[in-house]
Short mmCIF file of C-alpha atoms (C1' of nucleotides) in Angstrom, two decimals:
data_model
loop_
_atom_site.label_atom_id
_atom_site.label_comp_id
_atom_site.label_asym_id
_atom_site.label_seq_id
_atom_site.Cartn_x
_atom_site.Cartn_y
_atom_site.Cartn_z
CA MET H 1 78.63 16.95 147.70
CA PRO H 2 79.14 13.25 147.37
CA ARG H 3 77.07 11.95 144.57
CA LEU H 4 77.25 8.21 144.20
CA GLY H 5 78.88 6.33 141.37
CA MET H 6 81.90 8.56 141.33
CA GLU H 7 84.45 5.78 141.15
CA PRO H 8 84.60 5.23 137.40
CA ILE H 9 84.47 8.96 136.77
CA ARG H 10 87.31 9.68 139.14
CA LYS H 11 89.36 6.81 137.86
CA ALA H 12 88.99 7.95 134.28
CA ALA H 13 89.85 11.52 135.26
CA LEU H 14 92.92 10.36 137.14
CA ILE H 15 94.12 8.25 134.24
CA LYS H 16 93.67 11.13 131.88
CA ALA H 17 95.44 13.44 134.29
CA ALA H 18 98.31 10.99 134.69
CA ILE H 19 98.95 10.90 130.96
CA GLU H 20 98.67 14.66 130.65
CA GLU H 21 100.98 15.18 133.59
CA ILE H 22 103.57 12.82 132.16
CA GLY H 23 103.38 14.74 128.92
CA ALA H 24 103.67 18.10 130.62
CA SER H 25 106.49 17.24 132.96
CA SER H 26 109.99 17.15 131.62
CA THR H 27 111.02 14.59 134.19
CA LEU H 28 109.43 11.16 134.40
CA ASP H 29 108.91 11.41 138.12
CA VAL H 30 105.41 12.78 138.29
CA THR H 31 103.97 12.75 141.77
CA VAL H 32 100.60 11.48 142.84
CA SER H 33 99.80 14.97 144.08
CA GLN H 34 100.45 16.47 140.66
CA ILE H 35 98.22 13.94 139.00
CA ALA H 36 95.50 14.37 141.59
CA ARG H 37 95.64 18.16 141.40
CA ARG H 38 95.29 18.01 137.63
CA ALA H 39 92.29 15.72 138.05
CA GLY H 40 90.79 18.13 140.56
CA VAL H 41 90.89 15.81 143.55
CA SER H 42 93.12 15.23 146.55
CA SER H 43 96.03 12.84 146.45
CA ALA H 44 94.33 10.85 149.18
CA LEU H 45 91.48 10.11 146.82
CA ALA H 46 93.84 8.92 144.16
CA HIS H 47 95.29 6.48 146.65
CA HIS H 48 91.81 5.55 147.77
CA TYR H 49 90.77 4.46 144.29
CA PHE H 50 94.02 3.04 142.97
CA GLY H 51 95.87 1.91 146.06
CA SER H 52 99.27 3.04 144.87
CA LYS H 53 101.05 5.25 142.44
CA GLU H 54 102.19 2.21 140.52
CA GLU H 55 98.60 1.17 139.93
CA ILE H 56 97.73 4.61 138.61
CA LEU H 57 100.54 4.40 136.12
CA LEU H 58 99.62 0.86 135.17
CA ALA H 59 96.03 1.92 134.61
CA ALA H 60 97.26 4.72 132.39
CA MET H 61 99.38 2.26 130.49
CA ARG H 62 96.46 -0.11 130.03
CA ASP H 63 94.37 2.78 128.80
CA VAL H 64 96.90 3.80 126.16
CA LEU H 65 97.35 0.21 125.03
CA THR H 66 93.63 -0.52 124.95
CA GLN H 67 92.91 2.61 122.98
CA TYR H 68 95.57 1.71 120.48
CA GLY H 69 94.35 -1.85 120.23
CA LEU H 70 90.76 -0.84 119.60
CA GLU H 71 91.74 1.66 116.96
CA ILE H 72 93.95 -0.72 115.09
CA ARG H 73 91.42 -3.53 115.23
CA ALA H 74 88.75 -1.24 113.81
CA ALA H 75 91.02 0.07 111.09
CA LEU H 76 92.12 -3.41 110.08
CA LEU H 77 88.61 -4.81 109.94
CA GLY H 78 87.88 -6.34 106.57
CA LEU H 79 91.12 -5.29 104.96
CA GLU H 80 92.73 -8.19 103.16
CA ASP H 81 95.51 -6.72 101.10
CA PRO H 82 98.80 -7.10 103.03
CA ALA H 83 100.32 -3.86 101.82
CA GLN H 84 97.18 -2.00 102.75
CA ARG H 85 97.08 -3.62 106.16
CA LEU H 86 100.68 -2.68 106.77
CA ARG H 87 100.00 0.90 105.86
CA VAL H 88 97.04 0.94 108.21
CA ILE H 89 99.09 -0.41 111.07
CA LEU H 90 101.67 2.29 110.58
CA GLN H 91 99.12 5.01 110.09
CA THR H 92 97.39 4.04 113.29
CA SER H 93 100.60 3.78 115.25
CA PHE H 94 101.54 7.25 114.13
CA GLY H 95 98.03 8.64 113.88
CA PRO H 96 96.74 11.64 115.80
CA GLN H 97 95.27 9.45 118.55
CA ASN H 98 98.51 7.73 119.47
CA PHE H 99 101.35 9.84 118.18
CA ARG H 100 100.72 12.74 120.55
CA ARG H 101 103.25 14.31 122.87
CA GLU H 102 101.56 13.07 126.04
CA VAL H 103 101.16 9.55 124.77
CA ILE H 104 104.70 9.44 123.48
CA SER H 105 105.98 10.60 126.85
CA ALA H 106 103.82 7.99 128.48
CA TRP H 107 105.53 5.35 126.38
CA LEU H 108 108.89 6.44 127.67
CA THR H 109 107.58 6.14 131.20
CA PHE H 110 106.19 2.68 130.46
CA TRP H 111 109.45 1.49 129.01
CA VAL H 112 111.32 2.59 132.09
CA MET H 113 108.66 1.14 134.33
CA ALA H 114 108.68 -2.17 132.51
CA ARG H 115 112.25 -2.73 133.60
CA ALA H 116 111.29 -2.79 137.25
CA VAL H 117 107.60 -3.65 137.45
CA PRO H 118 106.60 -7.14 136.29
CA LYS H 119 103.01 -6.15 135.61
CA ALA H 120 104.21 -3.41 133.31
CA ARG H 121 106.62 -5.72 131.58
CA ARG H 122 103.84 -8.19 130.96
CA LEU H 123 101.61 -5.54 129.41
CA LEU H 124 104.39 -4.40 127.18
CA THR H 125 105.18 -7.95 126.12
CA ILE H 126 101.59 -8.58 125.17
CA TYR H 127 101.53 -5.44 123.09
CA GLU H 128 104.82 -6.27 121.40
CA ARG H 129 103.69 -9.77 120.54
CA ARG H 130 100.48 -8.52 119.03
CA LEU H 131 102.27 -5.94 116.95
CA GLN H 132 104.84 -8.48 115.83
CA SER H 133 102.12 -10.88 114.83
CA ASN H 134 100.23 -8.21 112.92
CA LEU H 135 103.35 -7.15 111.10
CA LEU H 136 104.32 -10.68 110.28
CA PHE H 137 100.93 -11.36 108.83
CA CYS H 138 101.36 -8.46 106.42
CA LEU H 139 104.99 -8.98 105.61
CA ARG H 140 104.95 -12.69 104.92
CA PRO H 141 103.13 -12.33 101.61
CA LEU H 142 105.19 -9.29 100.72
CA THR H 143 108.66 -10.41 101.63
CA GLY H 144 108.57 -14.17 102.14
CA ALA H 145 111.36 -15.66 104.17
CA ARG H 146 112.72 -12.34 105.35
CA ALA H 147 109.40 -11.49 106.97
CA THR H 148 110.28 -12.49 110.50
CA GLU H 149 113.43 -10.45 110.56
CA LEU H 150 111.69 -7.53 108.93
CA ALA H 151 108.85 -7.62 111.40
CA ASP H 152 111.33 -7.52 114.26
CA ALA H 153 113.22 -4.66 112.71
CA THR H 154 110.04 -2.77 111.96
CA GLY H 155 108.95 -3.07 115.57
CA ALA H 156 112.30 -1.75 116.75
CA LEU H 157 112.13 1.03 114.20
CA ILE H 158 108.70 2.09 115.43
CA ASP H 159 109.99 2.19 118.99
CA GLY H 160 113.03 4.12 117.85
CA VAL H 161 110.95 6.76 116.14
CA TYR H 162 108.80 7.09 119.24
CA LEU H 163 111.88 7.39 121.39
CA ARG H 164 113.48 10.04 119.23
CA THR H 165 110.26 11.98 119.14
CA ALA H 166 110.04 11.79 122.91
CA LEU H 167 113.47 13.37 123.12
CA SER H 168 113.30 15.93 120.38
CA GLY H 169 111.49 19.05 121.40
CA ASP H 170 109.53 19.60 118.20
CA LEU H 171 106.02 18.36 117.65
CA PRO H 172 105.41 14.85 116.35
CA ASP H 173 104.92 14.44 112.62
CA GLY H 174 103.08 11.19 112.05
CA GLU H 175 103.04 11.37 108.28
CA ALA H 176 106.78 11.80 108.10
CA ALA H 177 107.24 8.88 110.47
CA VAL H 178 105.08 6.60 108.33
CA ALA H 179 106.89 7.69 105.18
CA LEU H 180 110.24 7.04 106.82
CA ILE H 181 109.34 3.55 107.89
CA GLU H 182 107.67 2.56 104.63
CA SER H 183 110.61 3.82 102.66
CA MET H 184 112.85 1.62 104.74
CA ILE H 185 110.69 -1.46 104.39
CA PHE H 186 110.18 -1.04 100.68
CA ALA H 187 113.74 -0.06 99.94
CA ARG H 188 114.94 1.14 96.57
CA MET O 1 145.71 6.90 154.17
CA PRO O 2 145.53 9.94 151.97
CA ARG O 3 147.95 9.60 149.14
CA LEU O 4 147.96 12.57 146.82
CA GLY O 5 146.69 12.67 143.26
CA MET O 6 143.58 10.73 144.13
CA GLU O 7 141.16 12.95 142.26
CA PRO O 8 141.41 11.40 138.77
CA ILE O 9 141.46 7.91 140.23
CA ARG O 10 138.38 8.50 142.33
CA LYS O 11 136.56 10.20 139.50
CA ALA O 12 137.26 7.34 137.14
CA ALA O 13 136.19 4.81 139.75
CA LEU O 14 132.99 6.71 140.42
CA ILE O 15 132.16 6.94 136.74
CA LYS O 16 132.75 3.23 136.32
CA ALA O 17 130.68 2.51 139.39
CA ALA O 18 127.87 4.73 138.15
CA ILE O 19 127.61 2.82 134.89
CA GLU O 20 127.80 -0.52 136.65
CA GLU O 21 125.20 0.51 139.16
CA ILE O 22 122.84 1.67 136.45
CA GLY O 23 123.30 -1.66 134.76
CA ALA O 24 122.76 -3.62 137.94
CA SER O 25 119.73 -1.73 139.17
CA SER O 26 116.38 -2.47 137.62
CA THR O 27 115.17 1.02 138.31
CA LEU O 28 116.82 4.07 136.83
CA ASP O 29 116.96 5.86 140.16
CA VAL O 30 120.38 4.91 141.39
CA THR O 31 121.45 6.84 144.45
CA VAL O 32 124.74 8.56 145.04
CA SER O 33 125.32 6.28 148.00
CA GLN O 34 124.96 3.18 145.86
CA ILE O 35 127.44 4.51 143.33
CA ALA O 36 129.86 5.60 146.03
CA ARG O 37 129.63 2.29 147.85
CA ARG O 38 130.37 0.43 144.64
CA ALA O 39 133.37 2.67 144.08
CA GLY O 40 134.53 2.01 147.62
CA VAL O 41 134.18 5.53 148.93
CA SER O 42 131.68 7.54 150.90
CA SER O 43 128.85 9.44 149.27
CA ALA O 44 130.34 12.61 150.68
CA LEU O 45 133.44 12.05 148.60
CA ALA O 46 131.38 11.62 145.47
CA HIS O 47 129.80 14.96 146.13
CA HIS O 48 133.17 16.42 146.95
CA TYR O 49 134.57 15.54 143.54
CA PHE O 50 131.53 15.96 141.34
CA GLY O 51 129.45 18.52 143.16
CA SER O 52 126.13 16.86 142.43
CA LYS O 53 124.53 13.65 141.35
CA GLU O 54 123.67 15.16 138.02
CA GLU O 55 127.34 15.83 137.33
CA ILE O 56 128.23 12.24 138.13
CA LEU O 57 125.69 11.00 135.63
CA LEU O 58 126.80 13.53 133.05
CA ALA O 59 130.40 12.44 133.49
CA ALA O 60 129.32 8.84 132.99
CA MET O 61 127.49 9.86 129.87
CA ARG O 62 130.50 11.71 128.52
CA ASP O 63 132.60 8.67 129.23
CA VAL O 64 130.33 6.34 127.29
CA LEU O 65 130.09 8.75 124.40
CA THR O 66 133.83 9.43 124.33
CA GLN O 67 134.65 5.77 124.41
CA TYR O 68 132.29 5.11 121.55
CA GLY O 69 133.63 8.05 119.57
CA LEU O 70 137.23 6.95 119.94
CA GLU O 71 136.45 3.41 118.97
CA ILE O 72 134.52 4.36 115.89
CA ARG O 73 137.10 6.88 114.78
CA ALA O 74 139.84 4.27 115.08
CA ALA O 75 137.82 1.64 113.26
CA LEU O 76 136.92 4.00 110.44
CA LEU O 77 140.48 5.25 109.93
CA GLY O 78 141.61 4.74 106.38
CA LEU O 79 138.50 2.90 105.25
CA GLU O 80 137.17 4.36 102.04
CA ASP O 81 134.57 1.93 100.79
CA PRO O 82 131.13 3.17 101.86
CA ALA O 83 129.65 -0.26 102.42
CA GLN O 84 132.61 -1.26 104.50
CA ARG O 85 132.41 1.95 106.53
CA LEU O 86 128.74 1.37 107.17
CA ARG O 87 129.40 -2.12 108.40
CA VAL O 88 132.12 -0.83 110.70
CA ILE O 89 129.82 1.80 112.15
CA LEU O 90 127.23 -0.83 112.91
CA GLN O 91 129.74 -3.33 114.22
CA THR O 92 131.17 -0.74 116.56
CA SER O 93 127.77 0.44 117.74
CA PHE O 94 126.85 -3.15 118.54
CA GLY O 95 130.33 -4.32 119.43
CA PRO O 96 131.32 -5.80 122.78
CA GLN O 97 132.57 -2.47 124.09
CA ASN O 98 129.29 -0.61 123.61
CA PHE O 99 126.55 -3.18 123.35
CA ARG O 100 126.85 -4.35 126.95
CA ARG O 101 124.08 -4.52 129.47
CA GLU O 102 125.45 -1.73 131.65
CA VAL O 103 126.07 0.59 128.75
CA ILE O 104 122.68 -0.12 127.25
CA SER O 105 121.04 0.65 130.57
CA ALA O 106 123.10 3.79 130.76
CA TRP O 107 121.70 4.87 127.42
CA LEU O 108 118.18 4.52 128.76
CA THR O 109 119.14 6.71 131.68
CA PHE O 110 120.69 9.27 129.38
CA TRP O 111 117.63 9.41 127.20
CA VAL O 112 115.42 10.06 130.17
CA MET O 113 117.89 12.55 131.55
CA ALA O 114 118.14 14.39 128.26
CA ARG O 115 114.49 15.33 128.52
CA ALA O 116 115.10 17.34 131.66
CA VAL O 117 118.76 18.31 131.74
CA PRO O 118 119.97 20.69 129.02
CA LYS O 119 123.59 19.59 129.33
CA ALA O 120 122.55 15.99 128.74
CA ARG O 121 120.39 16.97 125.82
CA ARG O 122 123.30 18.81 124.27
CA LEU O 123 125.59 15.80 124.59
CA LEU O 124 123.01 13.56 123.03
CA THR O 125 122.44 16.00 120.19
CA ILE O 126 126.12 16.13 119.41
CA TYR O 127 126.30 12.36 119.33
CA GLU O 128 123.23 12.08 117.14
CA ARG O 129 124.54 14.61 114.67
CA ARG O 130 127.86 12.84 114.38
CA LEU O 131 126.21 9.49 113.83
CA GLN O 132 123.85 10.97 111.28
CA SER O 133 126.73 12.56 109.43
CA ASN O 134 128.72 9.33 109.44
CA LEU O 135 125.77 7.37 108.16
CA LEU O 136 124.98 9.89 105.49
CA PHE O 137 128.53 9.80 104.25
CA CYS O 138 128.26 6.04 103.73
CA LEU O 139 124.76 5.94 102.41
CA ARG O 140 124.97 8.73 99.86
CA PRO O 141 127.15 6.70 97.47
CA LEU O 142 125.07 3.60 98.12
CA THR O 143 121.55 4.93 97.92
CA GLY O 144 121.73 8.39 96.37
CA ALA O 145 118.76 10.64 96.97
CA ARG O 146 117.22 8.42 99.60
CA ALA O 147 120.33 8.65 101.75
CA THR O 148 119.11 11.36 104.11
CA GLU O 149 115.91 9.57 104.88
CA LEU O 150 117.71 6.28 105.26
CA ALA O 151 120.30 7.75 107.59
CA ASP O 152 117.52 9.11 109.79
CA ALA O 153 115.74 5.81 109.80
CA THR O 154 118.90 3.91 110.53
CA GLY O 155 119.63 6.14 113.51
CA ALA O 156 116.15 5.56 114.84
CA LEU O 157 116.50 1.84 114.21
CA ILE O 158 119.74 1.69 116.16
CA ASP O 159 118.10 3.47 119.07
CA GLY O 160 115.13 1.15 118.82
CA VAL O 161 117.30 -1.94 119.00
CA TYR O 162 119.13 -0.51 122.00
CA LEU O 163 115.82 0.30 123.65
CA ARG O 164 114.39 -3.14 123.10
CA THR O 165 117.53 -4.74 124.37
CA ALA O 166 117.38 -2.56 127.47
CA LEU O 167 113.88 -3.87 128.11
CA SER O 168 114.27 -7.52 127.20
CA GLY O 169 115.88 -9.54 129.92
CA ASP O 170 118.14 -11.66 127.72
CA LEU O 171 121.71 -10.80 126.97
CA PRO O 172 122.56 -8.52 124.07
CA ASP O 173 123.44 -10.14 120.75
CA GLY O 174 125.42 -7.65 118.74
CA GLU O 175 125.84 -9.80 115.66
CA ALA O 176 122.13 -10.37 115.36
CA ALA O 177 121.53 -6.65 115.75
CA VAL O 178 123.94 -5.79 112.95
CA ALA O 179 122.44 -8.43 110.71
CA LEU O 180 118.95 -7.13 111.40
CA ILE O 181 119.85 -3.58 110.54
CA GLU O 182 121.85 -4.42 107.45
CA SER O 183 119.11 -6.61 106.16
CA MET O 184 116.73 -3.72 106.50
CA ILE O 185 119.00 -1.21 104.82
CA PHE O 186 119.87 -3.48 101.93
CA ALA O 187 116.39 -4.76 101.39
CA ARG O 188 115.72 -6.47 98.16
"C1'" DA Q 1 65.22 8.20 162.45
"C1'" DT Q 2 69.04 5.50 162.61
"C1'" DC Q 3 72.54 2.90 160.26
"C1'" DT Q 4 75.50 1.84 156.67
"C1'" DT Q 5 77.83 2.71 152.57
"C1'" DT Q 6 80.29 5.86 149.43
"C1'" DA Q 7 82.91 10.09 148.67
"C1'" DT Q 8 86.30 13.11 150.15
"C1'" DT Q 9 90.09 15.55 152.33
"C1'" DG Q 10 93.63 17.78 155.65
"C1'" DA Q 11 96.91 16.43 158.52
"C1'" DC Q 12 100.26 13.29 159.67
"C1'" DT Q 13 103.84 9.47 159.52
"C1'" DC Q 14 107.72 7.49 157.82
"C1'" DG Q 15 111.32 6.69 154.78
"C1'" DT Q 16 114.59 8.16 151.49
"C1'" DC Q 17 118.01 10.85 149.55
"C1'" DA Q 18 120.84 14.82 147.90
"C1'" DA Q 19 123.68 17.89 149.80
"C1'" DT Q 20 126.40 20.05 153.65
"C1'" DC Q 21 129.50 20.34 157.49
"C1'" DA Q 22 132.63 19.70 160.99
"C1'" DA Q 23 136.26 17.09 161.98
"C1'" DC Q 24 140.28 14.20 161.28
"C1'" DA Q 25 144.55 12.43 158.83
"C1'" DA Q 26 148.48 12.79 156.23
"C1'" DA Q 27 151.44 14.76 152.80
"C1'" DA Q 28 153.83 18.89 151.17
"C1'" DA Q 29 155.27 23.59 151.62
"C1'" DA Q 30 156.86 27.34 154.49
"C1'" DT F 1 157.85 22.86 163.14
"C1'" DT F 2 154.03 25.13 161.86
"C1'" DT F 3 150.89 25.81 158.16
"C1'" DT F 4 148.54 24.76 154.18
"C1'" DT F 5 146.70 21.72 150.95
"C1'" DT F 6 144.51 17.37 149.73
"C1'" DG F 7 141.77 13.35 150.93
"C1'" DT F 8 138.15 11.41 153.50
"C1'" DT F 9 134.09 10.34 156.27
"C1'" DG F 10 130.20 10.09 159.91
"C1'" DA F 11 126.66 12.67 161.20
"C1'" DT F 12 123.29 15.91 160.16
"C1'" DT F 13 120.05 18.83 157.64
"C1'" DG F 14 116.26 19.70 154.89
"C1'" DA F 15 113.13 18.61 151.41
"C1'" DC F 16 110.06 15.89 149.27
"C1'" DG F 17 106.80 12.38 148.48
"C1'" DA F 18 104.09 7.86 149.08
"C1'" DG F 19 100.89 6.10 151.77
"C1'" DT F 20 97.71 6.17 156.08
"C1'" DC F 21 94.10 7.77 159.06
"C1'" DA F 22 90.64 10.01 161.38
"C1'" DA F 23 87.03 12.90 160.52
"C1'" DT F 24 83.23 14.93 157.80
"C1'" DA F 25 79.32 14.74 154.78
"C1'" DA F 26 75.79 13.17 152.04
"C1'" DA F 27 73.15 9.47 149.87
"C1'" DG F 28 70.63 5.25 150.32
"C1'" DA F 29 68.88 1.34 153.12
"C1'" DT F 30 66.22 -0.51 157.12
#
DNA sequence: ATCTTTATTGACTCGTCAATCAACAAAAAA
DNA sequence: TTTTTTGTTGATTGACGAGTCAATAAAGAT
């Protein structure tokens, strides 16, 4: 049955399957076989295209990050007002595309992975820097000197909300998350 | 060499070793043998006293949580002023006893574990509830109606700071963490 | 029509690790 | 002194899982 040009199709399917499998499994130790089965191929094929389990997970990570980056760039396009931009950043971060059970679980996996795998750490660092820079850009006009600290704290708060959602059984509520964070930034 | 009354000594040593090993290992998958070796005993003995790896980790978790609970209870004793109590909660959470590399790594392990192991989840839930209740008690007089939301957010922020510290290579700075969180709570 | 490239998998290797067991040592109880 | 209880380990079992490989098949190239 081998049609040609399968590689990108299989890779995409495997990445999707990896994220789904991470979301479905309660443990973080998903196996290549599970991922492959979900993608409808053999585990040997997964190794054939990605070389290793680590690379599959990294590819999944890149996919999540890229998706998020594209979405936020598009949403931010043309917006000038800092408060509006901030809201957009939060709404994207907790929007239906990113604040889904599978993706949230994937984040937990990535965090753990980043401790041991330099490539993963690097990806995460890039993402964190970009977020920090985006936040700073919004917060500087709004909060002046405290902006740096606030941007740091906001980043940590976002991670914290993701983490808690990953642990709690109930389904993610993006709107509540955004409200929570905004209420903390704009205290009183 | 068998002196009697070894059980509590061995258990304590194994718990200590487990936490240290989690802190020392970059991956979260520490093995029973590693823990046992660090405690100076065979892996068979670890199984003998704890029954399973899971129980070792749970015992370590209980230890961390108990330690934290005792410390915070002692620090809070007699303090009435809400702002002061809040500061004490934060200073304990990020104090030298709890905000150490090993303990922070242990938290990451516990979070991951709590997704799969009901006993771990239950422990974590108890801890979260207690923290939430403590925070609420301080924040109600300070912030009125927004207290509930703020307590939630503060909990998430604490977790987020722990998480980020677990990922970043550099050594934990408790004072900075407290300052960050207080500055966010008492925004102006 | 043959050769090469791409797609695909079942079977296998190899390592790791949790858990068990049989055995040994010494203290305490009988 | 024998027996039981407590402490302890080396060796083993059994499972699982990442990664490899040889083999098969079809598409395209020569």
